[in-house]
Coordinates of C-alpha atoms in Angstrom, one line a residue:
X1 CA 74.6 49.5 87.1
X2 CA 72.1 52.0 86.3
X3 CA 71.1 52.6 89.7
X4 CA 74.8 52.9 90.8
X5 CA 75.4 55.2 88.4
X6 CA 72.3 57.5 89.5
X7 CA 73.1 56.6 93.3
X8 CA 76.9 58.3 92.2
X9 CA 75.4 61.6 90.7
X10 CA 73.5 62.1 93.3
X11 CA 76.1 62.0 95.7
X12 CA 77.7 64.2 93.8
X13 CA 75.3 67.0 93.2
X14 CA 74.6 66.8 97.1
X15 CA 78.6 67.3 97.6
X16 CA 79.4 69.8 94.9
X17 CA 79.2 73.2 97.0
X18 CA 82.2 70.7 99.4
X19 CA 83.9 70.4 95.7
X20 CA 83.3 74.2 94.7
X21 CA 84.5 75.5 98.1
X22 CA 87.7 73.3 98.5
X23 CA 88.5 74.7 94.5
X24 CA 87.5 78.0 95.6
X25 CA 89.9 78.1 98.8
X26 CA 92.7 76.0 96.4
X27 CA 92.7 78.7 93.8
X28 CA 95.4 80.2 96.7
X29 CA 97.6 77.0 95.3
X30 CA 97.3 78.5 92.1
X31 CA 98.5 81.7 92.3
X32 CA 101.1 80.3 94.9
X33 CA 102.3 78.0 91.7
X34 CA 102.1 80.7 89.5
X35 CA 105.0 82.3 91.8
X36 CA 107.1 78.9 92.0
X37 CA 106.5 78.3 88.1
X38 CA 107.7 82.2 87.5
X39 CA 111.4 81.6 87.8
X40 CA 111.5 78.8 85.1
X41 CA 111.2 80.7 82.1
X42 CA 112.1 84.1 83.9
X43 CA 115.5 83.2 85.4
X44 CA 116.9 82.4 81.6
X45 CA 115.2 86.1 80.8
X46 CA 117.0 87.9 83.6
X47 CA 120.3 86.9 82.4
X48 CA 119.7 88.0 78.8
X49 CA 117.4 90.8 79.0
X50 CA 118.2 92.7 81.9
X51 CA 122.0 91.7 82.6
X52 CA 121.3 89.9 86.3
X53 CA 124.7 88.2 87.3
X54 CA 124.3 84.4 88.6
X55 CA 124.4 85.6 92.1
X56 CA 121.0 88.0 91.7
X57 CA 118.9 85.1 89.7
X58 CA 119.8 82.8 92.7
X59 CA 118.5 85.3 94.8
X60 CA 115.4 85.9 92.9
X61 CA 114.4 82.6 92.3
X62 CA 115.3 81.4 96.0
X63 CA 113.9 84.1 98.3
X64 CA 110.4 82.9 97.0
X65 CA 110.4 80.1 99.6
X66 CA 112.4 82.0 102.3
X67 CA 109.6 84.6 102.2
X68 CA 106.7 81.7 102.2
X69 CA 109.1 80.3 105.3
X70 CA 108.6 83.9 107.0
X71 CA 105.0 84.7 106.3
X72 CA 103.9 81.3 107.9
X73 CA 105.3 83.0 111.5
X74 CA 101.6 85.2 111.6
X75 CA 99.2 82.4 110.5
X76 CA 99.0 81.3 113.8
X77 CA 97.9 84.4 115.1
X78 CA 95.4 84.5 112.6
X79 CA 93.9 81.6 111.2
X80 CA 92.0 81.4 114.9
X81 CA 91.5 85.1 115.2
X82 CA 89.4 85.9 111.6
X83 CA 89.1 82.4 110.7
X84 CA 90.3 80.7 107.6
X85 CA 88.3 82.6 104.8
X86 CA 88.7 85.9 105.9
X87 CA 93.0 85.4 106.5
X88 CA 93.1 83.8 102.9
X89 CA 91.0 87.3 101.6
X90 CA 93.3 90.0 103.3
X91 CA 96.3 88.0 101.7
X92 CA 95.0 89.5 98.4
X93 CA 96.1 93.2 98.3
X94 CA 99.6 92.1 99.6
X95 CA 100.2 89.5 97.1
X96 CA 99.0 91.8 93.6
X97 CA 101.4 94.4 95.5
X98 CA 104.1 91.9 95.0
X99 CA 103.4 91.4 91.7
X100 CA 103.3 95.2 90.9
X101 CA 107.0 95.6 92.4
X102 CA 107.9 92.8 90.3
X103 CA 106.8 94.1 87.0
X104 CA 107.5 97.7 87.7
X105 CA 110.9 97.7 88.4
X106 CA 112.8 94.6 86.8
X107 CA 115.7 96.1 86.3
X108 CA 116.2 97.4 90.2
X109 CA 116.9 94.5 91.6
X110 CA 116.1 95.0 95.4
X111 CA 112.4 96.1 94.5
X112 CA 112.5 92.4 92.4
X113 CA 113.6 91.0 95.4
X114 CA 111.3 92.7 97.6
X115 CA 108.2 91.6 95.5
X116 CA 109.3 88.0 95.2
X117 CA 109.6 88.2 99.1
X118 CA 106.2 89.3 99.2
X119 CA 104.4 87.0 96.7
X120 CA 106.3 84.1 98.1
X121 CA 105.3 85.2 102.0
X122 CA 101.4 85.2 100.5
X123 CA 101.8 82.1 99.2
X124 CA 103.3 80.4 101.6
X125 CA 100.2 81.2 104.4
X126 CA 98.0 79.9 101.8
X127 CA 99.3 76.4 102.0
X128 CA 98.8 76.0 105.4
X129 CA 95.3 77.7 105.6
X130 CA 93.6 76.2 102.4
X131 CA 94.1 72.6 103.6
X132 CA 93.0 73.2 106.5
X133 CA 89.7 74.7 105.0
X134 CA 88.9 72.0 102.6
X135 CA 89.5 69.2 105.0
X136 CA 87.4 70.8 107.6
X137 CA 84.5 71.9 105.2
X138 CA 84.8 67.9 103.5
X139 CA 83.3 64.4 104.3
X140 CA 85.4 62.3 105.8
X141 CA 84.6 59.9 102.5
X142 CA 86.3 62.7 99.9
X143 CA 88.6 64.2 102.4
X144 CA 91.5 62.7 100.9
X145 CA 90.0 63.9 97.3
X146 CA 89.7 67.6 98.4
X147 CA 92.9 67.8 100.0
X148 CA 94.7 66.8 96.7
X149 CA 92.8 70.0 94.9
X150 CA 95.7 72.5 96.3
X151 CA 98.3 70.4 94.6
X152 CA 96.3 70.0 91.9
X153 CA 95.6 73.6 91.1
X154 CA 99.5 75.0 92.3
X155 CA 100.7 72.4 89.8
X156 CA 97.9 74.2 86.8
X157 CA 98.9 77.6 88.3
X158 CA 102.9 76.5 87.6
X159 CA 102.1 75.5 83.8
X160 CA 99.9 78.6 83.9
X161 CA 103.7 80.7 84.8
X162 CA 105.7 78.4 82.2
X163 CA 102.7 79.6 79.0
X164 CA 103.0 82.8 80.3
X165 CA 106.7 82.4 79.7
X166 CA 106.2 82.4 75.9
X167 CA 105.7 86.2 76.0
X168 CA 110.1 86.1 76.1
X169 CA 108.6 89.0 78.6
X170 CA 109.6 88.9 82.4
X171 CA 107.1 92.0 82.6
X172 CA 104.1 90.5 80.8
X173 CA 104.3 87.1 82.9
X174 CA 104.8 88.8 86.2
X175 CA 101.7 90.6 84.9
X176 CA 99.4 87.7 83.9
X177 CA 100.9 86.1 87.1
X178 CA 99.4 88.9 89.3
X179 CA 95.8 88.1 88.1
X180 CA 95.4 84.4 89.6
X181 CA 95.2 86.4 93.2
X182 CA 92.1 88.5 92.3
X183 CA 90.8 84.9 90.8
X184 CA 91.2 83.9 94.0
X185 CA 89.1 86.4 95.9
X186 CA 86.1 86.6 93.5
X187 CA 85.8 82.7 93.8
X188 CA 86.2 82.6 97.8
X189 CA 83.8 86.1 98.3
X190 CA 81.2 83.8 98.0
X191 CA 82.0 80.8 100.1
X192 CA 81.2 80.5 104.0
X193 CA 83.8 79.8 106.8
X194 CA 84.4 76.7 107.9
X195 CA 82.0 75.5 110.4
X196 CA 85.0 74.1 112.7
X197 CA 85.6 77.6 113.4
X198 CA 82.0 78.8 113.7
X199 CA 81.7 76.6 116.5
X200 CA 85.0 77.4 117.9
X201 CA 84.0 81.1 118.4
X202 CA 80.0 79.6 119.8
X203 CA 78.5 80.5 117.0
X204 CA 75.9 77.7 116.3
X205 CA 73.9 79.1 114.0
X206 CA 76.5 80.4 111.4
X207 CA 78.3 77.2 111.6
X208 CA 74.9 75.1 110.9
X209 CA 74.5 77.6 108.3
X210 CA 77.9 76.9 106.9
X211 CA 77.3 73.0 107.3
X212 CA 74.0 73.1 105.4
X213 CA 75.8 74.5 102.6
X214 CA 78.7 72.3 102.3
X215 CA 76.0 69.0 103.0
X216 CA 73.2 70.3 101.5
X217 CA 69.8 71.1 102.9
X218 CA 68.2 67.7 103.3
X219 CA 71.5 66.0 105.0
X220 CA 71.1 65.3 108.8
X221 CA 73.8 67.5 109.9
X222 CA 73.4 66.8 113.5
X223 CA 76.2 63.9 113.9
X224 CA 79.0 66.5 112.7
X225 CA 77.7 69.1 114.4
X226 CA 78.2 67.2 118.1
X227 CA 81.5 65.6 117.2
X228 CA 82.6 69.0 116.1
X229 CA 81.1 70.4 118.9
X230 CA 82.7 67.3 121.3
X231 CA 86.2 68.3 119.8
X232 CA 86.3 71.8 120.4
X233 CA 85.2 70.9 124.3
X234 CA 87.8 68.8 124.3
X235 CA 90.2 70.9 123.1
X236 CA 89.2 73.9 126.0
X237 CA 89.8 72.1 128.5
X238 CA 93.7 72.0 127.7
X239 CA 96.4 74.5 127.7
X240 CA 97.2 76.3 124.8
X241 CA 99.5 74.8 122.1
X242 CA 102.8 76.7 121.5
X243 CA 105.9 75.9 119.3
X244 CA 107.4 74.4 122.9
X245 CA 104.3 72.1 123.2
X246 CA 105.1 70.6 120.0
X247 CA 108.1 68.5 121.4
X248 CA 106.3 67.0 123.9
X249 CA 104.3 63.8 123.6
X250 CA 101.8 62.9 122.2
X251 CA 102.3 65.7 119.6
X252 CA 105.8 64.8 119.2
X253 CA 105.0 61.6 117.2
X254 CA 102.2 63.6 115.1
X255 CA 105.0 66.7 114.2
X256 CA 107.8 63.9 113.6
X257 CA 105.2 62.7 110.8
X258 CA 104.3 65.7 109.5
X259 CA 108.4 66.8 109.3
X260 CA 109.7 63.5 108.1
X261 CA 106.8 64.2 105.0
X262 CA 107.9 67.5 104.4
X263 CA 111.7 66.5 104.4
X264 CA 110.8 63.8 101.8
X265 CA 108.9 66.1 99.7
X266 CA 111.6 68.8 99.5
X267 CA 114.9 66.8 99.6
X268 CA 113.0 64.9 96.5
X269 CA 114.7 67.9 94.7
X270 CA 111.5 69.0 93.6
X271 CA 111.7 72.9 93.3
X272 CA 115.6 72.4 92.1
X273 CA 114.1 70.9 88.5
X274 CA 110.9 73.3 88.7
X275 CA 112.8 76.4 89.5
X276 CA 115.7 75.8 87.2
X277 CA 113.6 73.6 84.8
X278 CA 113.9 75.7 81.9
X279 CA 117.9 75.6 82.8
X280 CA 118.3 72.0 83.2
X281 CA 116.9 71.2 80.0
X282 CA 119.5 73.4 78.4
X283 CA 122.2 71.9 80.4
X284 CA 120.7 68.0 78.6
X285 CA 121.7 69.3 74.9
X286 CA 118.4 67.6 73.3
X287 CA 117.7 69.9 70.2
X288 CA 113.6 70.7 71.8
X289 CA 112.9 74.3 73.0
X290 CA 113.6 73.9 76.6
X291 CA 110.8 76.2 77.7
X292 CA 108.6 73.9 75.6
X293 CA 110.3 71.0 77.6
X294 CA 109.0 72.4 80.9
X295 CA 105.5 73.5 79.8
X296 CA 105.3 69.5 78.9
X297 CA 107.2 68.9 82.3
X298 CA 104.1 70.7 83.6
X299 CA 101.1 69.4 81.7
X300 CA 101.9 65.8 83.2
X301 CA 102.0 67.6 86.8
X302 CA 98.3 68.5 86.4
X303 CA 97.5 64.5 84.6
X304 CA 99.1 63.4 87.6
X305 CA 97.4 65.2 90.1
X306 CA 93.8 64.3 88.8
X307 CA 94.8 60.7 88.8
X308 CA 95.9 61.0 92.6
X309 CA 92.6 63.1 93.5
X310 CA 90.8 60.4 92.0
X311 CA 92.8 57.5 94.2
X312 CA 93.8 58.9 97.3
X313 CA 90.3 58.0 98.8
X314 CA 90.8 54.3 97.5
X315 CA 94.1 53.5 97.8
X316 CA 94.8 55.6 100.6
X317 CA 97.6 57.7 101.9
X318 CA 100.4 55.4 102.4
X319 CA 100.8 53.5 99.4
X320 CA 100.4 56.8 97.3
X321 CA 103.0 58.0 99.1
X322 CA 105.4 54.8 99.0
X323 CA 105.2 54.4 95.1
X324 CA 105.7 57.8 94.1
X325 CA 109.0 58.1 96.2
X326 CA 109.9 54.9 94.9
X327 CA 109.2 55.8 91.1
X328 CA 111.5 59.1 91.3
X329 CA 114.2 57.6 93.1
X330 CA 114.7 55.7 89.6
X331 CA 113.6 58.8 87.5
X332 CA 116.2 60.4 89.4
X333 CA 119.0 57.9 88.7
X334 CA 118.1 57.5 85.1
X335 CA 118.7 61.1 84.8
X336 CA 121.9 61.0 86.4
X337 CA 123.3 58.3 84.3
X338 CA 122.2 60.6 81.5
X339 CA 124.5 63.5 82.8
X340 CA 127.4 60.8 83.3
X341 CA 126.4 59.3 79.7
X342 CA 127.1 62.9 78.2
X343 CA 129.7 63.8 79.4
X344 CA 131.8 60.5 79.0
X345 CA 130.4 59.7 75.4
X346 CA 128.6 62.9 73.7
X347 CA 127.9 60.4 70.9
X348 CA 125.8 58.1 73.1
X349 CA 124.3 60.9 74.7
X350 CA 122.7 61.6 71.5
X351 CA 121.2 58.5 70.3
X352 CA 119.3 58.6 74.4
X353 CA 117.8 61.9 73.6
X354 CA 114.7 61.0 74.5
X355 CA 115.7 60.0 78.2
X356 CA 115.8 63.1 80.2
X357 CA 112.3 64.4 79.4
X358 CA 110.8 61.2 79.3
X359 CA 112.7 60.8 83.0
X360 CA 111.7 64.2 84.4
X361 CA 107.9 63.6 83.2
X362 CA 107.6 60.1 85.1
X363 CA 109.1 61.8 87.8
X364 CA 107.0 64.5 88.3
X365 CA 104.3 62.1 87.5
X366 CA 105.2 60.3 90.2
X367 CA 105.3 63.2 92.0
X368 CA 102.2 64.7 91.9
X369 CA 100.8 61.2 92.8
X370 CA 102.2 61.5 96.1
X371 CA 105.0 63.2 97.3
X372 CA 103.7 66.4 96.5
X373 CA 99.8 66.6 97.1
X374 CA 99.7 64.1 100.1
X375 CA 102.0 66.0 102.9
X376 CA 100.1 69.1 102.2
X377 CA 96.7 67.5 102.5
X378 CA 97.7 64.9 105.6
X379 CA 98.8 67.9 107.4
X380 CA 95.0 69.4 107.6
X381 CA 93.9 65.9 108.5
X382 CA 96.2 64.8 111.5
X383 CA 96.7 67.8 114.1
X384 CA 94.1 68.4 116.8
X385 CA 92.2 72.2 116.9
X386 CA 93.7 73.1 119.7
X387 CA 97.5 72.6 117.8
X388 CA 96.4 73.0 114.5
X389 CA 97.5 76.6 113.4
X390 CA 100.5 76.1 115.4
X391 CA 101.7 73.0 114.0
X392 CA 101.1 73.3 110.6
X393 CA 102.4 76.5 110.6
X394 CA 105.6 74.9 112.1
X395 CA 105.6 72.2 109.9
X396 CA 105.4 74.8 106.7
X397 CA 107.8 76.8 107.6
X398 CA 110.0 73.5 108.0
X399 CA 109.1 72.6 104.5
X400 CA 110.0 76.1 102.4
X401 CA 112.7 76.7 104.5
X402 CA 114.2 73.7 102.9
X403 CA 113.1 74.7 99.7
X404 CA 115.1 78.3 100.4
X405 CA 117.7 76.1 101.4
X406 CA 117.3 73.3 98.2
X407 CA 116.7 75.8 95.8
X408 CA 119.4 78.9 96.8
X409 CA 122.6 75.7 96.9
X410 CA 121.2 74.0 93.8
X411 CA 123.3 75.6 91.4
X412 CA 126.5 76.0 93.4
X413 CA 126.2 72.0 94.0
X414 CA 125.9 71.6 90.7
X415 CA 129.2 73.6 89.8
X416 CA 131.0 71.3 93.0
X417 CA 129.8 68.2 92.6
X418 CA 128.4 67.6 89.0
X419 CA 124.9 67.6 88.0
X420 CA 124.8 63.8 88.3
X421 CA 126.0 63.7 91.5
X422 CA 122.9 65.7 93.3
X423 CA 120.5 64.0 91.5
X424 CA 121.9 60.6 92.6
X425 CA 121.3 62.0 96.1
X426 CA 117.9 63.2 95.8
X427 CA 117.7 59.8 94.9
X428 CA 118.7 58.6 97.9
X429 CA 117.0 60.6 99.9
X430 CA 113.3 59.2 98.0
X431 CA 114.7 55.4 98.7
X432 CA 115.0 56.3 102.2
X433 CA 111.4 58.0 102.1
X434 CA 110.0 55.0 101.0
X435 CA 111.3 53.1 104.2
X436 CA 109.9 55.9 106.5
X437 CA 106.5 55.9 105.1
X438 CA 106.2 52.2 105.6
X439 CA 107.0 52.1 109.2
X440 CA 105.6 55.6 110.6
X441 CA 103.1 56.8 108.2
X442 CA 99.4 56.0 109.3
X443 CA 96.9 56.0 107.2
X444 CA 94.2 58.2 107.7
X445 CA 92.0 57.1 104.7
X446 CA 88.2 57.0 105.5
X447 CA 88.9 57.8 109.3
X448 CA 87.6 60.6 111.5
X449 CA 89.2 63.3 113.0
X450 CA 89.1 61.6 116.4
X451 CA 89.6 58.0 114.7
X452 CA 92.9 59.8 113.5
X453 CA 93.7 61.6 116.5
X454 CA 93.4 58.3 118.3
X455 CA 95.7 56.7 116.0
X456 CA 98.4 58.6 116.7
X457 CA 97.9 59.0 120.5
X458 CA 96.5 62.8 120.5
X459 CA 92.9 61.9 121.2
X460 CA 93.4 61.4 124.7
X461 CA 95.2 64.5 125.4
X462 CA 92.8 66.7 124.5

């Protein structure tokens, strides 16, 4: 036991600078939460405080994701061209501007637009670039670990938005939201590039450099190195990989993966309750602060994503991903019935109080076990080099473009249909991800880049 235990730490110590860079490039999650956690407590704010019609919170809160949607178009043209680190750093002036518009000019509402626009485009290329950073700095043994860390810290960087909330200040949050960006660039300043793209630009020596770092000076490097080295070969020798390319096999199968995931995730109705969390929780009647409600709503986002960081390299992708679609499907309907209980029989509604938070937190539990870290993290893992800015580029812009489109009909469905309704739909849609996972999903858990590529057919056209 003892010698397990000291076999364990030093693993660890040897693999800390992988765990300190894959934080340092996830802090970009944070301050990408901190803009998706913003409208919870600020949307309620507009209203009261500065006299914004339904029509101009809708357009606040929503264009967050259109504009992550839109700034994913020029990380292709980047992420090979600077390299991940250095496309992740000039995204910092950009997104504090954002920040600045937003908390300068609250009441002119096409500046607050403009700035969420902003934000939300910086954000957005920070999804696609720090996965692709921490899986290609990791060991294939805590790949699956690392890759959870964006989720982990958005999810800390939304609770971070809903506390900031208690300042009843749309000003002061948007002002302690603009901070997590220059958080961001102190940690990465220090960090190398990824030695993926060292070797892709023939520069041995930085990327050895780069490796030592991650693997720590006494680790024999040389195996990565030449499979690196073997992958990028292979990868010359093909044409480049364009949007077009994507529909063509063998890539076809990999991008139908990664879109059925990121269809899943969003269609879970995921940003509908954390954008309008604050509102929903009015809507419920339960005599608890609702802002209070959410900042709970988000404390068992971050439980849940330590617990899948600490499972994903055991249990693996699949089942992770199976349960937690699984679990808010019935979350989902619980809360549903709710809705239907309360408006049928008030006096019932009462005595089940307890049933929409309770729902919402195994939800998001659920959530953050799965749905929401896994697409994010399987999408740095299962692309070659040669397609890898392009389609997970593609594949984001897929993913907030739903959420523009999930999170700008939300309340207007709501008003057609019924709250219960929608939420017995994004019920449906879970019960069908469940079904997809099983039969298309492979699990990439302990494998190799080429052991995954292989998997799904790419290996052999590169």
């Amino acid at each position: 036991m003892a010698e397990d235990e000291h076999r364990f730490k030093t693993r660890f110590r040897r693999r800390f600078p992988q765990y300190l860079g894959a934080s340092a490039a996830c802090m970009g999650g944070f301050s990408l939460g901190c803009g998706l956690g913003w409208s919870a407590p600020c949307v309620e704010l507009l209203k009261s405080d500065h006299g914004y019609g339904s029509i101009s919170t809708n357009v606040v809160a929503s264009l967050f994701p259109l504009g992550a949607a839109l700034g994913l178009l020029v990380v292709p043209f980047l992420i090979d061209k600077i390299g991940r680190k250095w496309t992740m750093m000039y995204l910092v002036p950009p997104f504090v501007i954002g920040w600045v518009l937003i908390a300068a000019s609250i009441s002119v509402v096409p500046i607050v637009v403009a700035g969420r626009m902003i934000t939300g485009a910086c954000g957005g290329m920070f999804c696609v670039i720090a996965p692709i950073y921490s899986a290609e700095i990791s060991e294939k043994e805590i790949r699956g670990t690392l890759g959870v860390f964006f989720q982990m810290l958005l999810v800390i960087g939304v609770l971070y938005a809903y506390c900031c909330g208690y300042s009843r200040s749309v000003v002061t949050t948007s002002i302690l939201c603009g901070i997590s960006p220059i958080l961001f660039a102190v940690l990465m300043f220090f960090m190398p590039e990824s030695p993926l793209y060292y070797i892709a630009k023939d520069n041995m020596e930085a990327a050895m450099s780069s490796m030592r770092f991650f693997r720590g000076p006494d680790f024999d490097i040389n195996p990565e190195i030449t499979a690196f080295k073997e992958q990028i070969e292979r990868n010359r020798t093909q044409e480049t990989v364009n949007v077009l390319s994507l529909a063509k096999p063998p890539l076809l199968r990999t991008m139908a993966v990664a879109l059925g995931l990121m269809f899943a995730q969003q269609f879970s109705g995921i940003n509908a309750i954390i954008f309008y969390g604050e509102t929903i929780f009015k809507q419920t009647g339960v005599e608890m602060d609702s802002l209070l409600q959410v900042v709970i709503f988000a404390v068992v986002q971050v439980i849940a994503c330590v617990i899948s960081a600490a499972l994903i390299d055991q249990l693996g992708r699949k089942i992770l991903m199976a349960v937690s679609s699984f679990v808010m499907s019935l979350c989902l309907v619980a809360l549903g019935i709710f809705f239907i209980v309360k408006d049928q029989n008030p006096a019932t509604a009462d005595s089940l109080s307890w049933l929409p938070l309770l729902s919402a937190c195994v939800y998001i539990l659920a959530f953050c076990l799965g749905s929401g870290p896994i697409p994010w993290a399987y999408m740095g893992e299962i692309f070659p080099p040669n397609a890898k800015g392009v389609a997970a580029s593609f594949a984001a812009i897929f993913n907030w473009t739903l959420a523009f489109l999930v999170t700008m009909s939300f309340s207007s469905a709501v008003d057609a249909l019924g709250t219960a309704l929608v939420l017995f739909f994004f019920a449906v849609i879970c019960c069908l991800s469940v079904v997809f996972v099983i039969f298309c999903m492979v699990e990439t858990k302990g494998k190799t880049f080429d052991e995954i590529q292989r998997e799904f057919g790419t290996l052999s056209a590169n």
